[in-house]
mmCIF file of C-alpha atoms and ligand atoms in Angstrom:
data_model
loop_
_atom_site.group_PDB
_atom_site.id
_atom_site.type_symbol
_atom_site.label_atom_id
_atom_site.label_comp_id
_atom_site.label_asym_id
_atom_site.label_seq_id
_atom_site.Cartn_x
_atom_site.Cartn_y
_atom_site.Cartn_z
ATOM 1 C CA MET A 1 0.112 0.180 0.003
ATOM 2 C CA ILE A 2 1.516 3.334 -1.218
ATOM 3 C CA ASP A 3 0.135 6.699 0.292
ATOM 4 C CA LEU A 4 0.861 9.858 -2.027
ATOM 5 C CA PRO A 5 -0.313 13.418 -1.625
ATOM 6 C CA ALA A 6 -3.488 13.848 -3.604
ATOM 7 C CA VAL A 7 -2.195 13.153 -7.119
ATOM 8 C CA GLU A 8 -3.669 12.913 -10.667
ATOM 9 C CA PHE A 9 -3.261 9.432 -11.969
ATOM 10 C CA HIS A 10 -2.723 9.128 -15.544
ATOM 11 C CA ILE A 11 -3.107 5.504 -16.122
ATOM 12 C CA ASP A 12 -5.346 4.189 -18.640
ATOM 13 C CA SER A 13 -7.688 1.916 -16.538
ATOM 14 C CA GLN A 14 -10.551 2.706 -13.977
ATOM 15 C CA GLY A 15 -8.780 2.411 -10.794
ATOM 16 C CA ILE A 16 -8.246 -1.239 -10.777
ATOM 17 C CA GLY A 17 -5.868 -3.476 -13.119
ATOM 18 C CA GLU A 18 -4.473 -6.731 -13.685
ATOM 19 C CA GLY A 19 -0.755 -6.718 -12.559
ATOM 20 C CA LYS A 20 2.283 -8.496 -13.813
ATOM 21 C CA GLY A 21 5.124 -10.730 -12.327
ATOM 22 C CA LEU A 22 4.668 -10.745 -8.455
ATOM 23 C CA VAL A 23 2.084 -8.329 -8.799
ATOM 24 C CA LYS A 24 -1.410 -10.143 -9.152
ATOM 25 C CA ARG A 25 -3.517 -6.994 -9.354
ATOM 26 C CA TYR A 26 -3.391 -3.163 -8.493
ATOM 27 C CA ARG A 27 -6.200 -0.413 -7.523
ATOM 28 C CA TYR A 28 -5.561 3.421 -7.184
ATOM 29 C CA GLY A 29 -7.723 6.324 -6.583
ATOM 30 C CA LEU A 30 -8.267 9.077 -3.911
ATOM 31 C CA PHE A 31 -8.175 7.882 -0.303
ATOM 32 C CA ASP A 32 -9.406 11.049 1.292
ATOM 33 C CA ASN A 33 -9.310 14.651 0.309
ATOM 34 C CA ASP A 34 -5.234 14.860 0.597
ATOM 35 C CA THR A 35 -3.833 11.478 -0.020
ATOM 36 C CA SER A 36 -4.087 9.399 -3.069
ATOM 37 C CA ARG A 37 -3.489 5.427 -2.344
ATOM 38 C CA LEU A 38 -2.144 2.922 -4.544
ATOM 39 C CA VAL A 39 -2.538 -0.658 -3.494
ATOM 40 C CA LEU A 40 -1.000 -3.738 -5.082
ATOM 41 C CA ASP A 41 -1.973 -7.397 -4.365
ATOM 42 C CA LEU A 42 0.777 -9.716 -4.604
ATOM 43 C CA GLN A 43 0.835 -13.069 -6.263
ATOM 44 C CA ALA A 44 3.142 -14.412 -3.477
ATOM 45 C CA PRO A 45 5.208 -12.788 -0.750
ATOM 46 C CA GLY A 46 7.442 -9.901 -1.909
ATOM 47 C CA SER A 47 9.649 -7.020 -0.254
ATOM 48 C CA LEU A 48 10.090 -3.359 -1.651
ATOM 49 C CA ASP A 49 13.908 -3.271 -2.714
ATOM 50 C CA ARG A 50 14.184 0.349 -3.595
ATOM 51 C CA MET A 51 11.876 3.299 -4.406
ATOM 52 C CA PHE A 52 12.418 6.371 -6.032
ATOM 53 C CA THR A 53 10.761 9.264 -8.193
ATOM 54 C CA LEU A 54 11.922 10.327 -11.521
ATOM 55 C CA PRO A 55 11.414 13.965 -12.722
ATOM 56 C CA PRO A 56 9.489 14.696 -15.811
ATOM 57 C CA GLN A 57 10.844 13.595 -18.778
ATOM 58 C CA GLY A 58 10.026 13.770 -22.659
ATOM 59 C CA GLY A 59 6.340 14.897 -21.888
ATOM 60 C CA ASN A 60 5.414 12.537 -19.122
ATOM 61 C CA GLY A 61 4.975 13.621 -15.536
ATOM 62 C CA TYR A 62 6.876 12.611 -12.588
ATOM 63 C CA ARG A 63 7.148 8.941 -12.422
ATOM 64 C CA LEU A 64 7.346 6.668 -9.083
ATOM 65 C CA VAL A 65 9.382 3.545 -9.638
ATOM 66 C CA PHE A 66 9.814 0.849 -7.151
ATOM 67 C CA ASP A 67 11.252 -2.959 -7.404
ATOM 68 C CA ILE A 68 9.502 -5.452 -5.608
ATOM 69 C CA ARG A 69 11.625 -8.811 -5.183
ATOM 70 C CA PRO A 70 10.353 -12.329 -3.934
ATOM 71 C CA THR A 71 11.010 -12.999 -0.420
ATOM 72 C CA SER A 72 9.872 -15.445 2.289
ATOM 73 C CA ARG A 73 6.386 -15.626 4.026
ATOM 74 C CA ALA A 74 8.057 -15.112 7.361
ATOM 75 C CA ASP A 75 10.270 -11.679 6.026
ATOM 76 C CA PHE A 76 6.844 -10.916 4.334
ATOM 77 C CA LEU A 77 5.023 -10.535 7.712
ATOM 78 C CA ALA A 78 7.823 -9.311 9.299
ATOM 79 C CA ASN A 79 8.009 -6.260 7.120
ATOM 80 C CA VAL A 80 4.723 -5.528 6.434
ATOM 81 C CA ARG A 81 2.567 -5.508 9.611
ATOM 82 C CA LYS A 82 4.946 -3.071 11.248
ATOM 83 C CA PRO A 83 3.630 0.107 10.009
ATOM 84 C CA VAL A 84 0.135 -0.896 10.175
ATOM 85 C CA ALA A 85 0.065 -2.203 13.943
ATOM 86 C CA VAL A 86 2.440 0.861 15.094
ATOM 87 C CA ALA A 87 1.266 3.764 13.405
ATOM 88 C CA HIS A 88 -2.632 3.237 14.159
ATOM 89 C CA ARG A 89 -2.588 1.267 17.179
ATOM 90 C CA ALA A 90 -0.745 2.792 19.721
ATOM 91 C CA PRO A 91 -1.686 1.524 22.985
ATOM 92 C CA THR A 92 -1.335 4.594 24.791
ATOM 93 C CA GLN A 93 -3.893 6.283 22.862
ATOM 94 C CA SER A 94 -6.355 3.315 22.859
ATOM 95 C CA VAL A 95 -6.562 3.170 27.014
ATOM 96 C CA LEU A 96 -7.758 6.774 27.056
ATOM 97 C CA ALA A 97 -11.404 7.340 27.101
ATOM 98 C CA PRO A 98 -12.668 8.546 23.788
ATOM 99 C CA GLY A 99 -13.667 11.923 25.333
ATOM 100 C CA GLN A 100 -10.204 12.557 26.889
ATOM 101 C CA SER A 101 -7.629 11.768 24.270
ATOM 102 C CA VAL A 102 -8.991 14.862 22.528
ATOM 103 C CA ARG A 103 -8.106 18.224 24.241
ATOM 104 C CA ARG A 104 -4.328 17.884 24.567
ATOM 105 C CA SER A 105 -3.523 17.446 20.677
ATOM 106 C CA LYS A 106 -5.823 19.685 18.817
ATOM 107 C CA ASP A 107 -7.870 22.480 19.910
ATOM 108 C CA LYS A 108 -11.408 21.515 17.820
ATOM 109 C CA ARG A 109 -12.855 18.003 18.172
ATOM 110 C CA VAL A 110 -12.673 16.361 14.777
ATOM 111 C CA ILE A 111 -16.126 14.566 13.343
ATOM 112 C CA VAL A 112 -15.683 12.331 10.552
ATOM 113 C CA ILE A 113 -18.756 12.091 8.225
ATOM 114 C CA ASP A 114 -18.777 9.078 6.266
ATOM 115 C CA ALA A 115 -20.907 8.988 2.999
ATOM 116 C CA GLY A 116 -21.916 5.229 2.729
ATOM 117 C CA HIS A 117 -21.244 3.640 -0.857
ATOM 118 C CA GLY A 118 -19.729 5.519 -3.554
ATOM 119 C CA GLY A 119 -18.139 4.563 -7.249
ATOM 120 C CA ASN A 120 -18.869 1.058 -8.455
ATOM 121 C CA ASP A 121 -20.730 0.442 -5.411
ATOM 122 C CA PRO A 122 -24.261 2.357 -5.472
ATOM 123 C CA GLY A 123 -25.979 1.111 -2.432
ATOM 124 C CA ALA A 124 -29.891 0.723 -2.014
ATOM 125 C CA PRO A 125 -31.537 1.824 -5.802
ATOM 126 C CA GLY A 126 -34.129 4.653 -4.508
ATOM 127 C CA ALA A 127 -37.533 4.619 -5.202
ATOM 128 C CA ALA A 128 -37.392 8.364 -6.501
ATOM 129 C CA GLY A 129 -34.643 7.877 -8.460
ATOM 130 C CA ARG A 130 -31.408 8.530 -7.187
ATOM 131 C CA PRO A 131 -29.106 5.707 -5.430
ATOM 132 C CA GLU A 132 -28.176 5.761 -1.786
ATOM 133 C CA LYS A 133 -24.481 6.757 -2.531
ATOM 134 C CA ASP A 134 -25.996 10.171 -3.921
ATOM 135 C CA ILE A 135 -28.161 10.697 -0.818
ATOM 136 C CA THR A 136 -25.667 10.019 1.587
ATOM 137 C CA LEU A 137 -22.719 11.908 -0.170
ATOM 138 C CA ALA A 138 -25.441 15.264 -0.161
ATOM 139 C CA VAL A 139 -26.124 14.502 3.399
ATOM 140 C CA ALA A 140 -22.620 14.220 4.708
ATOM 141 C CA MET A 141 -21.677 17.427 2.442
ATOM 142 C CA GLU A 142 -24.501 19.455 4.058
ATOM 143 C CA THR A 143 -23.673 17.973 7.542
ATOM 144 C CA ALA A 144 -19.809 18.811 7.139
ATOM 145 C CA ARG A 145 -21.033 22.196 6.223
ATOM 146 C CA GLN A 146 -23.198 23.208 9.114
ATOM 147 C CA ILE A 147 -20.571 21.629 11.564
ATOM 148 C CA LYS A 148 -17.737 24.056 10.075
ATOM 149 C CA ALA A 149 -20.299 26.816 10.479
ATOM 150 C CA SER A 150 -21.021 26.249 13.762
ATOM 151 C CA GLY A 151 -17.410 26.661 14.420
ATOM 152 C CA ARG A 152 -17.454 24.422 17.192
ATOM 153 C CA TYR A 153 -15.852 21.112 15.394
ATOM 154 C CA GLN A 154 -13.599 20.292 12.569
ATOM 155 C CA PRO A 155 -15.831 18.177 10.093
ATOM 156 C CA VAL A 156 -13.671 15.607 7.877
ATOM 157 C CA LEU A 157 -15.279 13.611 5.185
ATOM 158 C CA THR A 158 -14.183 10.235 3.941
ATOM 159 C CA ARG A 159 -15.302 11.347 0.637
ATOM 160 C CA ASP A 160 -16.431 14.541 -1.019
ATOM 161 C CA ARG A 161 -17.090 12.934 -4.500
ATOM 162 C CA ASP A 162 -18.437 9.853 -6.093
ATOM 163 C CA ILE A 163 -15.463 7.388 -5.374
ATOM 164 C CA TYR A 164 -15.178 3.779 -3.929
ATOM 165 C CA LEU A 165 -13.766 3.269 -0.149
ATOM 166 C CA ARG A 166 -13.319 0.194 1.397
ATOM 167 C CA LEU A 167 -15.045 -0.255 4.544
ATOM 168 C CA ARG A 168 -11.863 -0.274 6.680
ATOM 169 C CA ASP A 169 -10.419 2.743 4.521
ATOM 170 C CA ARG A 170 -13.291 4.473 6.075
ATOM 171 C CA VAL A 171 -12.373 3.191 9.721
ATOM 172 C CA GLU A 172 -8.827 4.335 9.051
ATOM 173 C CA VAL A 173 -9.627 8.092 8.340
ATOM 174 C CA ALA A 174 -11.400 8.463 11.836
ATOM 175 C CA ARG A 175 -8.265 6.681 13.405
ATOM 176 C CA ARG A 176 -5.420 8.586 11.105
ATOM 177 C CA LYS A 177 -7.570 12.233 11.996
ATOM 178 C CA LYS A 178 -7.769 11.019 15.624
ATOM 179 C CA ALA A 179 -11.662 11.597 15.262
ATOM 180 C CA ASP A 180 -13.489 12.241 18.416
ATOM 181 C CA LEU A 181 -16.823 10.905 16.657
ATOM 182 C CA PHE A 182 -17.269 8.689 13.474
ATOM 183 C CA LEU A 183 -20.995 9.013 11.845
ATOM 184 C CA SER A 184 -21.556 6.774 8.771
ATOM 185 C CA LEU A 185 -24.667 7.865 6.657
ATOM 186 C CA HIS A 186 -26.844 5.324 4.900
ATOM 187 C CA ALA A 187 -30.304 4.827 3.645
ATOM 188 C CA ASP A 188 -31.677 1.225 4.017
ATOM 189 C CA SER A 189 -34.102 -0.531 1.355
ATOM 190 C CA LEU A 190 -36.786 -3.358 2.128
ATOM 191 C CA ASP A 191 -38.869 -5.084 0.015
ATOM 192 C CA ASN A 192 -42.046 -4.084 2.237
ATOM 193 C CA ARG A 193 -42.048 -0.544 0.560
ATOM 194 C CA SER A 194 -44.490 0.997 3.105
ATOM 195 C CA VAL A 195 -41.743 0.920 6.012
ATOM 196 C CA ARG A 196 -40.383 4.143 6.583
ATOM 197 C CA GLY A 197 -38.232 6.035 9.424
ATOM 198 C CA GLY A 198 -34.783 6.416 10.298
ATOM 199 C CA THR A 199 -32.719 4.051 12.831
ATOM 200 C CA VAL A 200 -29.300 4.829 14.403
ATOM 201 C CA TYR A 201 -27.226 1.750 14.850
ATOM 202 C CA THR A 202 -24.093 1.222 17.031
ATOM 203 C CA LEU A 203 -21.711 -1.941 17.096
ATOM 204 C CA SER A 204 -22.174 -5.142 18.636
ATOM 205 C CA GLU A 205 -21.168 -8.737 18.178
ATOM 206 C CA THR A 206 -24.740 -9.631 18.355
ATOM 207 C CA ALA A 207 -27.427 -7.990 16.471
ATOM 208 C CA SER A 208 -30.445 -6.598 18.427
ATOM 209 C CA ASP A 209 -32.612 -8.301 16.053
ATOM 210 C CA ARG A 210 -32.777 -10.441 12.740
ATOM 211 C CA GLU A 211 -33.646 -7.440 10.857
ATOM 212 C CA ALA A 212 -30.528 -5.773 12.044
ATOM 213 C CA ALA A 213 -28.358 -8.568 11.239
ATOM 214 C CA ALA A 214 -29.648 -8.812 7.626
ATOM 215 C CA LEU A 215 -28.739 -5.059 7.201
ATOM 216 C CA ALA A 216 -25.379 -5.543 8.675
ATOM 217 C CA ARG A 217 -24.837 -8.345 6.388
ATOM 218 C CA ARG A 218 -25.911 -6.262 3.201
ATOM 219 C CA GLU A 219 -23.647 -2.865 4.349
ATOM 220 C CA ASN A 220 -20.788 -5.121 5.009
ATOM 221 C CA LYS A 221 -20.809 -6.628 1.463
ATOM 222 C CA ALA A 222 -20.042 -3.528 -0.026
ATOM 223 C CA ASP A 223 -16.574 -4.770 -0.484
ATOM 224 C CA ILE A 224 -17.040 -7.863 -1.739
ATOM 225 C CA LEU A 225 -19.562 -6.224 -4.343
ATOM 226 C CA ALA A 226 -17.062 -3.702 -5.431
ATOM 227 C CA GLY A 227 -14.584 -6.677 -6.399
ATOM 228 C CA MET A 228 -12.260 -6.768 -3.155
ATOM 229 C CA ASP A 229 -13.200 -9.764 -0.993
ATOM 230 C CA LEU A 230 -11.900 -9.455 2.604
ATOM 231 C CA ALA A 231 -11.806 -12.939 3.386
ATOM 232 C CA ASP A 232 -7.887 -12.980 3.123
ATOM 233 C CA GLU A 233 -7.442 -10.003 5.124
ATOM 234 C CA ALA A 234 -5.225 -10.271 8.264
ATOM 235 C CA PRO A 235 -7.474 -10.892 11.362
ATOM 236 C CA GLU A 236 -5.054 -9.857 14.160
ATOM 237 C CA VAL A 237 -7.090 -7.052 15.226
ATOM 238 C CA ALA A 238 -8.501 -8.724 18.105
ATOM 239 C CA SER A 239 -5.779 -7.898 20.529
ATOM 240 C CA ILE A 240 -6.604 -7.458 23.884
ATOM 241 C CA LEU A 241 -6.188 -3.742 24.262
ATOM 242 C CA ILE A 242 -8.150 -3.062 21.245
ATOM 243 C CA ASP A 243 -10.893 -5.116 22.692
ATOM 244 C CA LEU A 244 -10.626 -3.192 25.787
ATOM 245 C CA ALA A 245 -10.893 0.249 24.066
ATOM 246 C CA GLN A 246 -13.414 -1.120 21.762
ATOM 247 C CA ARG A 247 -15.639 -1.712 24.524
ATOM 248 C CA GLU A 248 -15.047 1.513 26.119
ATOM 249 C CA SER A 249 -15.860 3.347 22.875
ATOM 250 C CA MET A 250 -18.943 0.800 22.431
ATOM 251 C CA ASN A 251 -20.246 2.548 25.713
ATOM 252 C CA TYR A 252 -19.443 6.051 24.184
ATOM 253 C CA SER A 253 -21.125 5.328 20.867
ATOM 254 C CA ALA A 254 -24.190 4.083 22.747
ATOM 255 C CA ARG A 255 -24.347 7.354 24.761
ATOM 256 C CA PHE A 256 -24.140 9.429 21.586
ATOM 257 C CA ALA A 257 -26.762 7.524 20.238
ATOM 258 C CA ASN A 258 -28.752 8.147 23.190
ATOM 259 C CA TYR A 259 -28.277 11.945 22.625
ATOM 260 C CA LEU A 260 -28.560 11.799 18.958
ATOM 261 C CA ILE A 261 -32.205 10.006 18.626
ATOM 262 C CA PRO A 262 -33.850 12.874 20.380
ATOM 263 C CA GLU A 263 -32.721 15.662 18.400
ATOM 264 C CA LEU A 264 -33.294 13.772 14.916
ATOM 265 C CA LYS A 265 -36.782 12.797 16.315
ATOM 266 C CA LYS A 266 -37.609 16.446 16.466
ATOM 267 C CA ARG A 267 -36.949 16.790 12.717
ATOM 268 C CA VAL A 268 -37.553 13.409 10.857
ATOM 269 C CA LEU A 269 -39.516 10.358 11.210
ATOM 270 C CA LEU A 270 -37.789 7.367 13.155
ATOM 271 C CA ARG A 271 -38.679 4.045 13.476
ATOM 272 C CA ARG A 272 -40.090 2.885 16.717
ATOM 273 C CA ASN A 273 -36.906 0.830 17.781
ATOM 274 C CA SER A 274 -34.799 3.713 16.822
ATOM 275 C CA HIS A 275 -31.539 2.452 18.573
ATOM 276 C CA ARG A 276 -30.499 -0.740 17.420
ATOM 277 C CA PHE A 277 -27.155 -2.936 17.432
ATOM 278 C CA ALA A 278 -25.350 -4.747 14.637
ATOM 279 C CA GLY A 279 -21.580 -6.256 13.718
ATOM 280 C CA PHE A 280 -20.889 -3.345 11.015
ATOM 281 C CA VAL A 281 -17.329 -3.514 9.888
ATOM 282 C CA VAL A 282 -17.387 0.331 9.479
ATOM 283 C CA LEU A 283 -18.244 1.227 13.385
ATOM 284 C CA LYS A 284 -15.128 -1.169 14.167
ATOM 285 C CA ALA A 285 -12.515 1.756 15.075
ATOM 286 C CA PRO A 286 -11.248 0.606 18.596
ATOM 287 C CA ASP A 287 -10.760 4.150 19.879
ATOM 288 C CA VAL A 288 -13.508 6.405 18.294
ATOM 289 C CA PRO A 289 -17.056 6.556 19.131
ATOM 290 C CA SER A 290 -18.893 5.766 15.971
ATOM 291 C CA VAL A 291 -22.708 5.346 15.051
ATOM 292 C CA LEU A 292 -23.989 4.480 11.748
ATOM 293 C CA VAL A 293 -27.235 6.261 10.889
ATOM 294 C CA GLU A 294 -29.988 4.601 8.423
ATOM 295 C CA MET A 295 -31.563 8.161 7.452
ATOM 296 C CA GLY A 296 -34.781 6.459 6.176
ATOM 297 C CA TYR A 297 -35.456 3.826 3.470
ATOM 298 C CA MET A 298 -34.813 4.307 -0.270
ATOM 299 C CA SER A 299 -37.541 1.879 -1.004
ATOM 300 C CA ASN A 300 -40.548 3.939 0.449
ATOM 301 C CA ILE A 301 -41.140 7.017 -1.576
ATOM 302 C CA GLN A 302 -41.984 9.411 0.779
ATOM 303 C CA ASP A 303 -38.806 8.674 2.522
ATOM 304 C CA ALA A 304 -36.968 8.577 -0.737
ATOM 305 C CA ARG A 305 -38.213 12.346 -1.548
ATOM 306 C CA MET A 306 -37.402 13.635 1.962
ATOM 307 C CA LEU A 307 -33.943 12.032 1.543
ATOM 308 C CA GLY A 308 -33.687 13.431 -2.047
ATOM 309 C CA SER A 309 -34.616 16.996 -0.963
ATOM 310 C CA LYS A 310 -32.405 19.968 -0.001
ATOM 311 C CA GLU A 311 -34.814 20.829 2.960
ATOM 312 C CA GLY A 312 -34.615 16.983 3.921
ATOM 313 C CA GLN A 313 -31.243 17.211 3.672
ATOM 314 C CA ALA A 314 -30.865 20.384 5.893
ATOM 315 C CA ARG A 315 -33.245 19.013 8.562
ATOM 316 C CA LEU A 316 -31.147 15.676 8.753
ATOM 317 C CA ALA A 317 -27.932 17.559 9.029
ATOM 318 C CA SER A 318 -29.047 19.955 11.674
ATOM 319 C CA GLY A 319 -30.418 16.744 13.641
ATOM 320 C CA LEU A 320 -26.824 15.320 13.766
ATOM 321 C CA LEU A 321 -25.369 18.771 14.795
ATOM 322 C CA SER A 322 -27.552 18.954 17.582
ATOM 323 C CA GLY A 323 -27.170 15.470 18.721
ATOM 324 C CA ILE A 324 -23.259 16.053 18.451
ATOM 325 C CA ASP A 325 -23.594 19.009 20.646
ATOM 326 C CA ARG A 326 -25.839 17.356 23.164
ATOM 327 C CA TYR A 327 -23.311 14.360 23.488
ATOM 328 C CA PHE A 328 -20.064 16.536 24.104
ATOM 329 C CA GLU A 329 -22.192 18.713 26.547
ATOM 330 C CA SER A 330 -22.385 15.633 28.614
ATOM 331 C CA VAL A 331 -18.887 14.494 27.795
ATOM 332 C CA ASP A 332 -17.545 17.927 29.245
ATOM 333 C CA ARG A 333 -19.795 17.754 32.456
ATOM 334 C CA GLU A 334 -18.212 14.572 33.227
ATOM 335 C CA GLN A 335 -14.690 16.082 32.696
ATOM 336 C CA PHE A 336 -15.247 18.470 35.665
HETATM 337 ZN ZN1 LIG B 401 -25.901 1.768 2.887
#
């Protein structure tokens, strides 16, 4: 995985391609607003021999050159795991309460707004025409705008255009930006088109009901749909420290949901069991309180119209902002 500043790729394929030799497959694209990422899937264990850039030549732009040579599985594992394990999962940060880690390093709390789906993953089709990926992006942008305008927090979008992001890349934005809160926005779909209203989800290994479990399966499938099977990814996330931190942030997540729901309820229709639990991959940042908001049903015509309207989007965004305010008021009360 190679991270670059935001660059324009001049490669003649659409973000993904077949490799040669050791490289089985590659993919690239904007990872967030200021990072471009190139990911190489290897055929067999390999290690980076050297890497350098070449200045523009003969009408071509800058070139990034690197050599990968075959290596043993043990060497590969020793090299590869290091940056991931150390850079993003520092235990000193994980053991702090999510509310506490904030004040020291930055002056404004960072709120990550994640517009669900995108690119070649459209999400649920919409009864009013536009797919879920458009709706989530529109509400995310409006929410970020209102959050910024409040002057109280710093909003960060996982995507601000129609691009595909893996679920765990979204989680990683939250970790890297040391987010104080992570909100993933979605809109659900059901065969029963009369069902409408929003639901707020927080993480749990055991889903609160069958519907929640089925929804988590649908949302988690996004990566497989987009052609990237997660089955062969390293499962070593389950260290004890992460487990502990996750339990703590699960409590904070549930608390945030409790403050968020009444504020949303004042502005939009919510379902009767408006706080549910399920195992969403996108909520698994161990040290960032996270919620997933299903803002309504794309399959219901009234919901789809509300979600597609500027006015409905502004109401949702204002509900989210008020929920964020109430939550941090409670966190601050606790600290004095
Ligand atoms: Zn979704």
